[in-house]
Short mmCIF file of C-alpha atoms in Angstrom, two decimals:
data_model
loop_
_atom_site.label_atom_id
_atom_site.label_comp_id
_atom_site.label_asym_id
_atom_site.label_seq_id
_atom_site.Cartn_x
_atom_site.Cartn_y
_atom_site.Cartn_z
CA CYS A 95 17.25 -12.20 -12.12
CA LEU A 96 17.22 -9.60 -9.43
CA THR A 97 19.72 -7.92 -7.22
CA CYS A 98 19.05 -6.80 -3.71
CA VAL A 99 19.51 -3.90 -1.30
CA GLY A 100 18.42 -4.74 2.23
CA LYS A 101 17.30 -1.77 4.43
CA ILE A 102 16.33 -2.39 7.99
CA LEU A 103 13.54 -0.45 9.61
CA ALA A 104 13.09 -0.31 13.39
CA ASP A 105 9.52 -1.58 13.39
CA ILE A 106 7.19 -3.91 11.50
CA ILE A 107 6.37 -2.43 8.09
CA SER A 108 2.65 -2.15 7.46
CA THR A 109 2.55 -0.48 4.00
CA VAL A 110 4.86 0.27 1.05
CA GLU A 111 4.17 2.66 -1.80
CA PHE A 112 6.16 4.20 -4.74
CA ASN A 113 5.25 7.75 -5.80
CA HIS A 114 4.05 8.41 -9.40
CA THR A 115 7.57 8.85 -10.79
CA GLY A 116 9.17 6.02 -8.72
CA GLU A 117 11.81 8.50 -7.40
CA LEU A 118 10.43 8.17 -3.89
CA LEU A 119 9.32 5.16 -1.89
CA ALA A 120 7.35 5.48 1.35
CA THR A 121 6.92 2.90 4.02
CA GLY A 122 4.62 3.10 7.04
CA ASP A 123 5.13 1.00 10.19
CA LYS A 124 3.31 -0.22 13.30
CA GLY A 125 4.83 2.56 15.33
CA GLY A 126 3.01 5.25 13.31
CA ARG A 127 6.16 6.37 11.46
CA VAL A 128 6.56 7.12 7.79
CA VAL A 129 10.03 6.61 6.23
CA ILE A 130 10.59 7.98 2.76
CA PHE A 131 13.47 6.74 0.59
CA GLN A 132 14.76 8.78 -2.38
CA ARG A 133 16.48 7.30 -5.38
CA GLU A 134 19.97 8.67 -5.91
CA GLN A 135 20.85 10.13 -9.29
CA GLU A 136 22.89 7.81 -11.51
CA SER A 137 26.58 8.54 -11.03
CA LYS A 138 28.55 9.41 -14.15
CA ASN A 139 31.60 7.26 -13.20
CA GLN A 140 29.48 4.13 -12.71
CA VAL A 141 26.92 4.21 -15.54
CA HIS A 142 25.74 0.66 -14.94
CA ARG A 143 24.96 1.29 -11.27
CA ARG A 144 21.44 2.56 -11.20
CA GLY A 145 20.43 4.90 -8.41
CA GLU A 146 19.99 3.28 -5.04
CA TYR A 147 17.29 4.27 -2.55
CA ASN A 148 18.52 6.06 0.58
CA VAL A 149 16.53 7.54 3.53
CA TYR A 150 15.19 10.97 2.55
CA SER A 151 12.84 11.80 5.39
CA THR A 152 11.45 10.13 8.55
CA PHE A 153 8.54 11.52 10.51
CA GLN A 154 5.95 10.49 13.04
CA SER A 155 2.62 10.46 11.23
CA HIS A 156 0.22 9.08 13.85
CA GLU A 157 0.34 8.80 17.67
CA PRO A 158 -1.57 6.27 19.83
CA GLU A 159 -4.91 7.65 20.90
CA PHE A 160 -7.69 6.66 23.22
CA ASP A 161 -11.42 6.80 22.45
CA TYR A 162 -12.94 7.69 25.83
CA LEU A 163 -16.53 7.19 24.65
CA LYS A 164 -15.93 3.58 23.69
CA SER A 165 -12.98 2.88 26.05
CA LEU A 166 -10.91 1.78 23.08
CA GLU A 167 -7.26 2.27 22.25
CA ILE A 168 -6.61 3.53 18.75
CA GLU A 169 -3.40 2.08 17.35
CA GLU A 170 -0.88 4.40 15.70
CA LYS A 171 -0.10 1.74 13.00
CA ILE A 172 -0.12 3.16 9.45
CA ASN A 173 -2.57 1.13 7.39
CA LYS A 174 -2.07 2.77 3.98
CA ILE A 175 -0.09 5.48 2.28
CA ARG A 176 -1.13 7.05 -1.04
CA TRP A 177 0.92 9.67 -2.98
CA LEU A 178 -0.57 12.57 -4.83
CA PRO A 179 0.95 13.49 -8.25
CA GLN A 180 3.62 16.16 -7.83
CA GLN A 181 2.38 19.65 -8.83
CA ASN A 182 5.32 21.73 -7.57
CA ALA A 183 8.62 21.32 -5.80
CA ALA A 184 6.88 19.80 -2.70
CA TYR A 185 5.57 16.18 -2.36
CA PHE A 186 2.15 15.37 -0.91
CA LEU A 187 0.98 12.07 0.54
CA LEU A 188 -2.00 10.68 2.47
CA SER A 189 -1.44 8.34 5.43
CA THR A 190 -4.07 6.63 7.58
CA ASN A 191 -4.32 4.62 10.72
CA ASP A 192 -7.59 2.96 11.86
CA LYS A 193 -9.53 6.25 12.30
CA THR A 194 -7.74 9.30 11.00
CA VAL A 195 -6.40 10.23 7.51
CA LYS A 196 -3.65 12.94 7.31
CA LEU A 197 -2.34 14.86 4.33
CA TRP A 198 1.41 15.51 4.63
CA LYS A 199 3.53 17.96 2.75
CA VAL A 200 7.19 16.96 2.33
CA SER A 201 9.39 19.85 1.20
CA GLU A 202 13.10 20.82 0.97
CA ARG A 203 14.68 23.93 2.39
CA ASP A 204 18.29 24.98 1.62
CA LYS A 205 18.03 28.73 2.24
CA ARG A 206 17.14 30.74 5.35
CA PRO A 207 16.18 34.39 5.59
CA GLU A 208 18.49 36.69 7.62
CA GLY A 209 18.34 40.44 8.48
CA TYR A 210 14.85 40.87 9.91
CA ASN A 211 14.01 44.39 11.08
CA LEU A 212 11.52 43.59 13.90
CA LYS A 213 13.45 40.52 15.24
CA ASP A 214 17.00 39.91 16.32
CA GLU A 215 19.03 36.94 14.96
CA GLU A 216 17.64 34.65 17.79
CA GLY A 217 14.10 35.48 16.72
CA ARG A 218 13.18 37.68 19.73
CA LEU A 219 11.07 40.77 18.94
CA ARG A 220 13.07 44.07 19.13
CA ASP A 221 11.82 47.20 20.82
CA PRO A 222 10.67 49.45 17.91
CA ALA A 223 12.21 52.49 19.68
CA THR A 224 15.70 50.96 19.19
CA ILE A 225 15.33 50.49 15.43
CA THR A 226 17.08 53.38 13.69
CA THR A 227 17.84 51.83 10.28
CA LEU A 228 16.00 49.52 7.97
CA ARG A 229 17.67 46.45 6.57
CA VAL A 230 16.89 44.45 3.45
CA PRO A 231 16.36 40.76 4.48
CA VAL A 232 18.54 38.31 2.45
CA LEU A 233 18.36 34.54 1.80
CA ARG A 234 21.50 32.72 2.92
CA PRO A 235 22.32 29.09 1.90
CA MET A 236 22.03 26.46 4.60
CA ASP A 237 22.32 22.66 4.89
CA LEU A 238 19.49 20.90 3.04
CA MET A 239 16.59 20.20 5.38
CA VAL A 240 13.57 17.97 4.50
CA GLU A 241 10.51 19.05 6.38
CA ALA A 242 7.29 17.03 6.74
CA THR A 243 4.27 19.12 7.81
CA PRO A 244 0.69 17.97 8.27
CA ARG A 245 -1.50 20.09 5.94
CA ARG A 246 -4.94 18.53 6.65
CA VAL A 247 -6.32 16.08 9.22
CA PHE A 248 -9.46 14.19 8.24
CA ALA A 249 -10.92 12.69 11.39
CA ASN A 250 -14.14 11.57 13.17
CA ALA A 251 -15.81 10.06 10.04
CA HIS A 252 -15.33 6.34 10.64
CA THR A 253 -16.97 4.16 13.26
CA TYR A 254 -15.01 1.11 12.10
CA HIS A 255 -11.31 0.66 11.14
CA ILE A 256 -10.17 2.21 7.88
CA ASN A 257 -8.74 -0.50 5.57
CA SER A 258 -8.23 1.58 2.32
CA ILE A 259 -7.69 5.02 0.99
CA SER A 260 -7.68 5.84 -2.73
CA VAL A 261 -6.93 9.16 -4.51
CA ASN A 262 -9.40 9.98 -7.32
CA SER A 263 -8.12 10.72 -10.86
CA ASP A 264 -9.58 14.23 -10.51
CA TYR A 265 -6.96 14.82 -7.76
CA GLU A 266 -9.56 16.89 -5.86
CA THR A 267 -11.17 14.03 -3.95
CA TYR A 268 -10.24 10.75 -2.31
CA MET A 269 -12.12 7.97 -0.54
CA SER A 270 -11.63 6.16 2.70
CA ALA A 271 -13.20 2.74 3.34
CA ASP A 272 -13.86 0.87 6.59
CA ASP A 273 -15.65 -2.44 7.26
CA LEU A 274 -19.11 -1.13 6.51
CA ARG A 275 -18.86 2.32 4.90
CA ILE A 276 -16.99 4.22 2.24
CA ASN A 277 -16.62 8.04 2.47
CA LEU A 278 -15.77 10.53 -0.22
CA TRP A 279 -13.62 13.54 0.87
CA ASN A 280 -12.59 16.74 -0.81
CA PHE A 281 -8.95 17.58 -0.12
CA GLU A 282 -9.90 21.12 0.91
CA ILE A 283 -12.64 20.15 3.39
CA THR A 284 -11.70 18.31 6.59
CA ASN A 285 -14.87 18.54 8.69
CA GLN A 286 -17.25 16.91 6.20
CA SER A 287 -17.31 13.85 4.00
CA PHE A 288 -20.02 12.21 1.85
CA ASN A 289 -21.05 8.68 2.59
CA ILE A 290 -21.02 6.89 -0.79
CA VAL A 291 -21.44 3.25 0.36
CA ASP A 292 -23.19 1.99 3.50
CA ILE A 293 -23.75 -1.72 3.85
CA LYS A 294 -24.49 -1.62 7.62
CA PRO A 295 -27.80 -3.47 8.25
CA THR A 296 -30.44 -2.05 10.58
CA ASN A 297 -29.99 -5.06 12.74
CA MET A 298 -26.31 -5.96 13.18
CA GLU A 299 -27.25 -9.64 13.67
CA GLU A 300 -28.09 -9.72 10.01
CA LEU A 301 -24.54 -8.71 8.97
CA THR A 302 -23.18 -11.22 6.48
CA GLU A 303 -20.20 -9.48 4.90
CA VAL A 304 -17.74 -6.57 5.37
CA ILE A 305 -15.85 -4.34 2.96
CA THR A 306 -12.21 -5.40 2.76
CA ALA A 307 -10.66 -3.01 0.16
CA ALA A 308 -11.70 -0.19 -2.18
CA GLU A 309 -10.07 1.64 -5.10
CA PHE A 310 -10.92 4.35 -7.67
CA HIS A 311 -10.63 3.70 -11.37
CA PRO A 312 -7.33 5.15 -12.68
CA HIS A 313 -8.96 7.31 -15.42
CA HIS A 314 -12.73 7.62 -14.72
CA CYS A 315 -13.33 9.78 -11.65
CA ASN A 316 -16.90 8.51 -11.28
CA THR A 317 -16.06 4.80 -11.02
CA PHE A 318 -14.67 2.76 -8.15
CA VAL A 319 -14.65 -0.87 -6.93
CA TYR A 320 -14.81 -2.44 -3.55
CA SER A 321 -14.31 -6.04 -2.43
CA SER A 322 -15.90 -8.01 0.34
CA SER A 323 -15.22 -10.79 2.80
CA LYS A 324 -17.57 -13.04 0.68
CA GLY A 325 -15.18 -12.95 -2.24
CA THR A 326 -17.27 -10.60 -4.33
CA ILE A 327 -16.36 -7.35 -6.09
CA ARG A 328 -18.75 -4.48 -6.79
CA LEU A 329 -18.17 -1.78 -9.40
CA CYS A 330 -20.04 1.43 -8.64
CA ASP A 331 -20.80 4.55 -10.69
CA MET A 332 -21.21 7.80 -8.70
CA ARG A 333 -23.18 9.31 -11.59
CA ALA A 334 -26.03 6.79 -10.97
CA SER A 335 -26.82 8.01 -7.43
CA ALA A 336 -25.22 9.83 -4.52
CA LEU A 337 -25.33 6.72 -2.35
CA CYS A 338 -23.87 3.86 -4.30
CA ASP A 339 -25.88 1.09 -2.54
CA ARG A 340 -26.78 -0.37 -5.92
CA HIS A 341 -23.75 -1.51 -7.88
CA THR A 342 -23.29 -1.21 -11.60
CA LYS A 343 -21.42 -4.52 -11.95
CA PHE A 344 -21.08 -7.52 -9.62
CA PHE A 345 -18.09 -9.86 -10.07
CA GLU A 346 -18.30 -13.28 -8.47
CA GLU A 347 -16.95 -16.72 -9.35
CA PRO A 348 -19.32 -19.58 -8.53
CA GLU A 349 -17.77 -21.92 -6.01
CA ASP A 350 -16.55 -25.34 -7.06
CA PRO A 351 -18.64 -27.79 -4.93
CA SER A 352 -15.75 -30.27 -4.91
CA ASN A 353 -13.54 -27.76 -3.08
CA ARG A 354 -16.15 -26.87 -0.45
CA SER A 355 -14.85 -27.11 3.12
CA PHE A 356 -15.22 -25.55 6.57
CA PHE A 357 -12.65 -22.91 5.53
CA SER A 358 -14.20 -22.02 2.15
CA GLU A 359 -15.76 -18.79 3.35
CA ILE A 360 -12.57 -17.62 5.16
CA ILE A 361 -10.23 -18.29 2.29
CA SER A 362 -12.52 -16.68 -0.31
CA SER A 363 -12.43 -13.33 1.50
CA ILE A 364 -10.63 -10.79 -0.76
CA SER A 365 -7.75 -9.03 0.99
CA ASP A 366 -6.80 -6.63 -1.82
CA VAL A 367 -8.22 -5.21 -5.03
CA LYS A 368 -6.27 -3.26 -7.66
CA PHE A 369 -7.20 -1.70 -11.04
CA SER A 370 -4.70 -2.31 -13.80
CA HIS A 371 -2.92 0.91 -15.00
CA SER A 372 -4.97 0.63 -18.22
CA GLY A 373 -8.17 0.53 -16.23
CA ARG A 374 -9.41 -2.48 -18.20
CA TYR A 375 -8.82 -5.22 -15.54
CA ILE A 376 -9.21 -5.69 -11.80
CA MET A 377 -6.80 -7.89 -9.81
CA THR A 378 -7.97 -9.46 -6.52
CA ARG A 379 -6.08 -11.44 -3.92
CA ASP A 380 -7.71 -13.99 -1.66
CA TYR A 381 -5.93 -16.44 0.67
CA LEU A 382 -4.74 -18.96 -1.95
CA THR A 383 -5.02 -17.21 -5.32
CA VAL A 384 -4.69 -14.07 -7.36
CA LYS A 385 -7.47 -13.49 -9.91
CA VAL A 386 -7.63 -11.13 -12.86
CA TRP A 387 -11.07 -9.94 -13.90
CA ASP A 388 -12.08 -8.22 -17.19
CA LEU A 389 -14.42 -5.34 -16.48
CA ASN A 390 -16.64 -6.57 -19.32
CA MET A 391 -17.07 -10.07 -17.84
CA GLU A 392 -18.67 -10.48 -14.43
CA ASN A 393 -19.36 -14.20 -14.07
CA ARG A 394 -15.76 -15.49 -13.71
CA PRO A 395 -12.19 -14.20 -13.74
CA ILE A 396 -10.16 -14.43 -16.97
CA GLU A 397 -7.03 -15.58 -15.15
CA THR A 398 -6.48 -17.41 -11.85
CA TYR A 399 -3.00 -17.90 -10.37
CA GLN A 400 -2.31 -20.31 -7.51
CA VAL A 401 -0.05 -18.53 -5.01
CA HIS A 402 0.57 -21.37 -2.57
CA ASP A 403 -1.78 -24.21 -3.36
CA TYR A 404 0.28 -26.51 -1.23
CA LEU A 405 -1.24 -24.88 1.86
CA ARG A 406 -4.69 -26.26 1.00
CA SER A 407 -4.03 -29.34 3.15
CA LYS A 408 -2.71 -27.19 5.95
CA LEU A 409 -5.75 -24.99 6.47
CA CYS A 410 -6.66 -26.54 9.82
CA SER A 411 -3.34 -25.58 11.46
CA LEU A 412 -3.32 -22.19 9.65
CA TYR A 413 -6.72 -21.60 11.20
CA GLU A 414 -5.42 -22.51 14.66
CA ASN A 415 -2.41 -20.14 14.46
CA ASP A 416 -4.62 -17.36 12.95
CA CYS A 417 -2.45 -17.18 9.76
CA ILE A 418 -5.59 -17.92 7.70
CA PHE A 419 -6.72 -14.37 8.43
CA ASP A 420 -3.52 -12.75 7.03
CA LYS A 421 -4.24 -10.01 4.46
CA PHE A 422 -1.89 -10.33 1.49
CA GLU A 423 -1.63 -7.47 -1.05
CA CYS A 424 -1.01 -7.72 -4.76
CA VAL A 425 0.54 -5.33 -7.37
CA TRP A 426 0.86 -4.90 -11.11
CA ASN A 427 4.08 -3.97 -12.89
CA GLY A 428 4.10 -0.76 -14.96
CA SER A 429 2.82 -2.39 -18.15
CA ASP A 430 0.21 -4.70 -16.44
CA SER A 431 2.01 -7.76 -17.84
CA VAL A 432 3.36 -9.22 -14.57
CA ILE A 433 1.70 -9.45 -11.15
CA MET A 434 3.39 -9.94 -7.79
CA THR A 435 2.10 -11.03 -4.42
CA GLY A 436 3.54 -12.33 -1.17
CA SER A 437 3.52 -15.65 0.60
CA TYR A 438 5.05 -17.28 3.76
CA ASN A 439 8.71 -18.11 4.57
CA ASN A 440 9.53 -14.62 3.10
CA PHE A 441 8.57 -15.95 -0.39
CA PHE A 442 7.00 -13.71 -3.00
CA ARG A 443 5.51 -14.84 -6.27
CA MET A 444 5.53 -13.31 -9.75
CA PHE A 445 3.26 -14.35 -12.54
CA ASP A 446 3.89 -13.39 -16.21
CA ARG A 447 0.48 -12.97 -17.82
CA ASN A 448 1.81 -13.39 -21.37
CA THR A 449 4.09 -16.41 -21.05
CA LYS A 450 2.14 -17.93 -18.10
CA ARG A 451 5.45 -18.53 -16.34
CA ASP A 452 5.71 -17.98 -12.66
CA VAL A 453 8.61 -17.76 -10.16
CA THR A 454 8.98 -17.95 -6.36
CA LEU A 455 11.70 -15.81 -4.89
CA GLU A 456 12.83 -15.31 -1.29
CA ALA A 457 13.58 -12.06 0.51
CA SER A 458 15.94 -12.89 3.33
CA ARG A 459 19.11 -11.35 4.74
CA GLU A 460 21.01 -14.72 4.54
CA ASN A 461 20.81 -15.05 0.72
CA SER A 462 20.37 -11.35 -0.26
CA LYS A 463 23.75 -9.68 -0.17
CA PRO A 464 23.83 -6.49 -2.22
CA ARG A 465 24.20 -7.21 -5.99
CA ALA A 466 23.59 -10.95 -5.41
CA ILE A 467 21.31 -12.75 -7.83
CA LEU A 468 18.18 -14.29 -6.37
CA LYS A 469 17.64 -17.96 -7.05
CA PRO A 470 14.11 -19.28 -7.70
CA ARG A 471 12.73 -21.32 -4.81
CA LYS A 472 10.57 -24.45 -5.01
CA VAL A 473 8.31 -25.98 -2.38
CA CYS A 474 8.01 -29.80 -2.28
CA VAL A 475 4.61 -31.17 -1.21
CA GLY A 476 5.27 -34.86 -0.77
CA GLY A 477 7.45 -37.75 -1.78
CA LYS A 478 11.14 -37.27 -2.49
CA ARG A 479 12.57 -33.78 -1.94
CA ARG A 480 15.16 -32.47 -4.33
CA LYS A 481 18.28 -30.75 -2.96
CA ASP A 482 17.15 -27.20 -3.90
CA GLU A 483 13.55 -27.70 -2.66
CA ILE A 484 12.09 -26.80 0.71
CA SER A 485 9.48 -29.05 2.34
CA VAL A 486 6.07 -27.57 2.94
CA ASP A 487 6.35 -28.74 6.58
CA SER A 488 9.45 -26.63 7.19
CA LEU A 489 7.99 -23.34 5.99
CA ASP A 490 8.18 -20.53 8.53
CA PHE A 491 4.70 -18.99 8.87
CA SER A 492 5.90 -16.18 11.18
CA LYS A 493 7.88 -14.83 8.16
CA LYS A 494 5.36 -13.45 5.70
CA ILE A 495 5.35 -10.92 2.90
CA LEU A 496 2.07 -9.02 3.08
CA HIS A 497 3.16 -5.68 1.45
CA THR A 498 4.91 -5.10 -1.88
CA ALA A 499 5.22 -2.34 -4.38
CA TRP A 500 6.34 -2.10 -8.02
CA HIS A 501 8.11 0.94 -9.57
CA PRO A 502 5.60 2.59 -11.99
CA SER A 503 7.88 2.35 -15.07
CA GLU A 504 10.97 0.22 -14.27
CA ASN A 505 11.57 -3.34 -13.04
CA ILE A 506 12.27 -2.28 -9.44
CA ILE A 507 10.27 -3.83 -6.64
CA ALA A 508 10.03 -3.17 -2.91
CA VAL A 509 9.22 -6.06 -0.61
CA ALA A 510 8.42 -5.68 3.12
CA ALA A 511 9.45 -8.70 5.16
CA THR A 512 8.32 -7.92 8.71
CA ASN A 513 10.80 -5.21 9.77
CA ASN A 514 13.16 -5.44 6.72
CA LEU A 515 12.61 -3.62 3.47
CA TYR A 516 14.22 -5.18 0.36
CA ILE A 517 14.59 -3.37 -2.88
CA PHE A 518 15.26 -5.63 -5.88
CA GLN A 519 15.96 -4.59 -9.39
CA ASP A 520 16.66 -6.16 -12.78
CA LYS A 521 20.27 -7.15 -13.11
CA VAL A 522 22.07 -4.75 -15.50
CA ASN A 523 24.56 -6.46 -17.74
#
């Protein structure tokens, strides 16, 4: 059972990400802002109350831009945020919109220098002729200030919209992927990147698939995967060649002919791909299912979980209202034993890989008062509806959970439901 803390953000949340320790949680929104929440230290008087997350820093990461060559507006919406492991007192994170990746430094300041010789207290330069004595500058305490400063801007390398960024395990490089190309960057070099995947055909009329997501292996800096709109996953090794146009492994599940329909291609498109923390498995999310693949078995997934199979009969209306193109993400818990992904009606699903049990929970302000316990929800497909069930026809498709995150070591999850962020944690007895 889970308890909830509802936090309201002013705009629609477009990405959620815990840092490597889980002490910080970052969200990006459609307005180009990044909001960072920090976990409070446990209080000594209330041992059972674990630290809650409170706003730590808010800053404008991206602004709306205009591409004059193509007469296109570039949205400020944050597509992805990725944290770098902490090396010193400051925190570093990457954020990206459709075209530009930025590296931000978030640092604290609680002291200010006073007693300059060449400047007065207001910061104006003094006339050197008036300086008769030398002072020793001192650091005076001040109110804690959290500053976010852009350290690097990686721009002008993508013709198409960036859908993924992933930090390499060497912590010196990262990659950014758009519909047709994946680029490899060095954190120190902003004006040059290496193109490591290019699936753009010479004639664009021959285009049959696009890249939907990409991620580096958590331990091997030479290995990465990317997924496609055709439901396939390619594992590439950068040691094989500089341009990874030939994959090392190709993961694809043959289609069941009995399930073939007009919507088959659309619903088989993979919207998210994630390596397990161990690096042994890959998890992929398509429109109706979550699949777990073993890196040593390419012909079919070892596990398939139905997220909302009751929508299979509703694909026609979901196509008409464009919901069929929604891109749901998926996450592992810290030990790779449970996976979580979102659905409609503000439902999110959890699947336990060991017990094969699954649960549907709802993130909504009505039933999520702080410290309340979430009740499992059930969707009724046809026939008689029980009291605690909700009919598939009364699901709200405008309420959807696309972005979720799981604390790296504890049972704390963050769920973005349009412009509300919910943080749930295991109930402490």
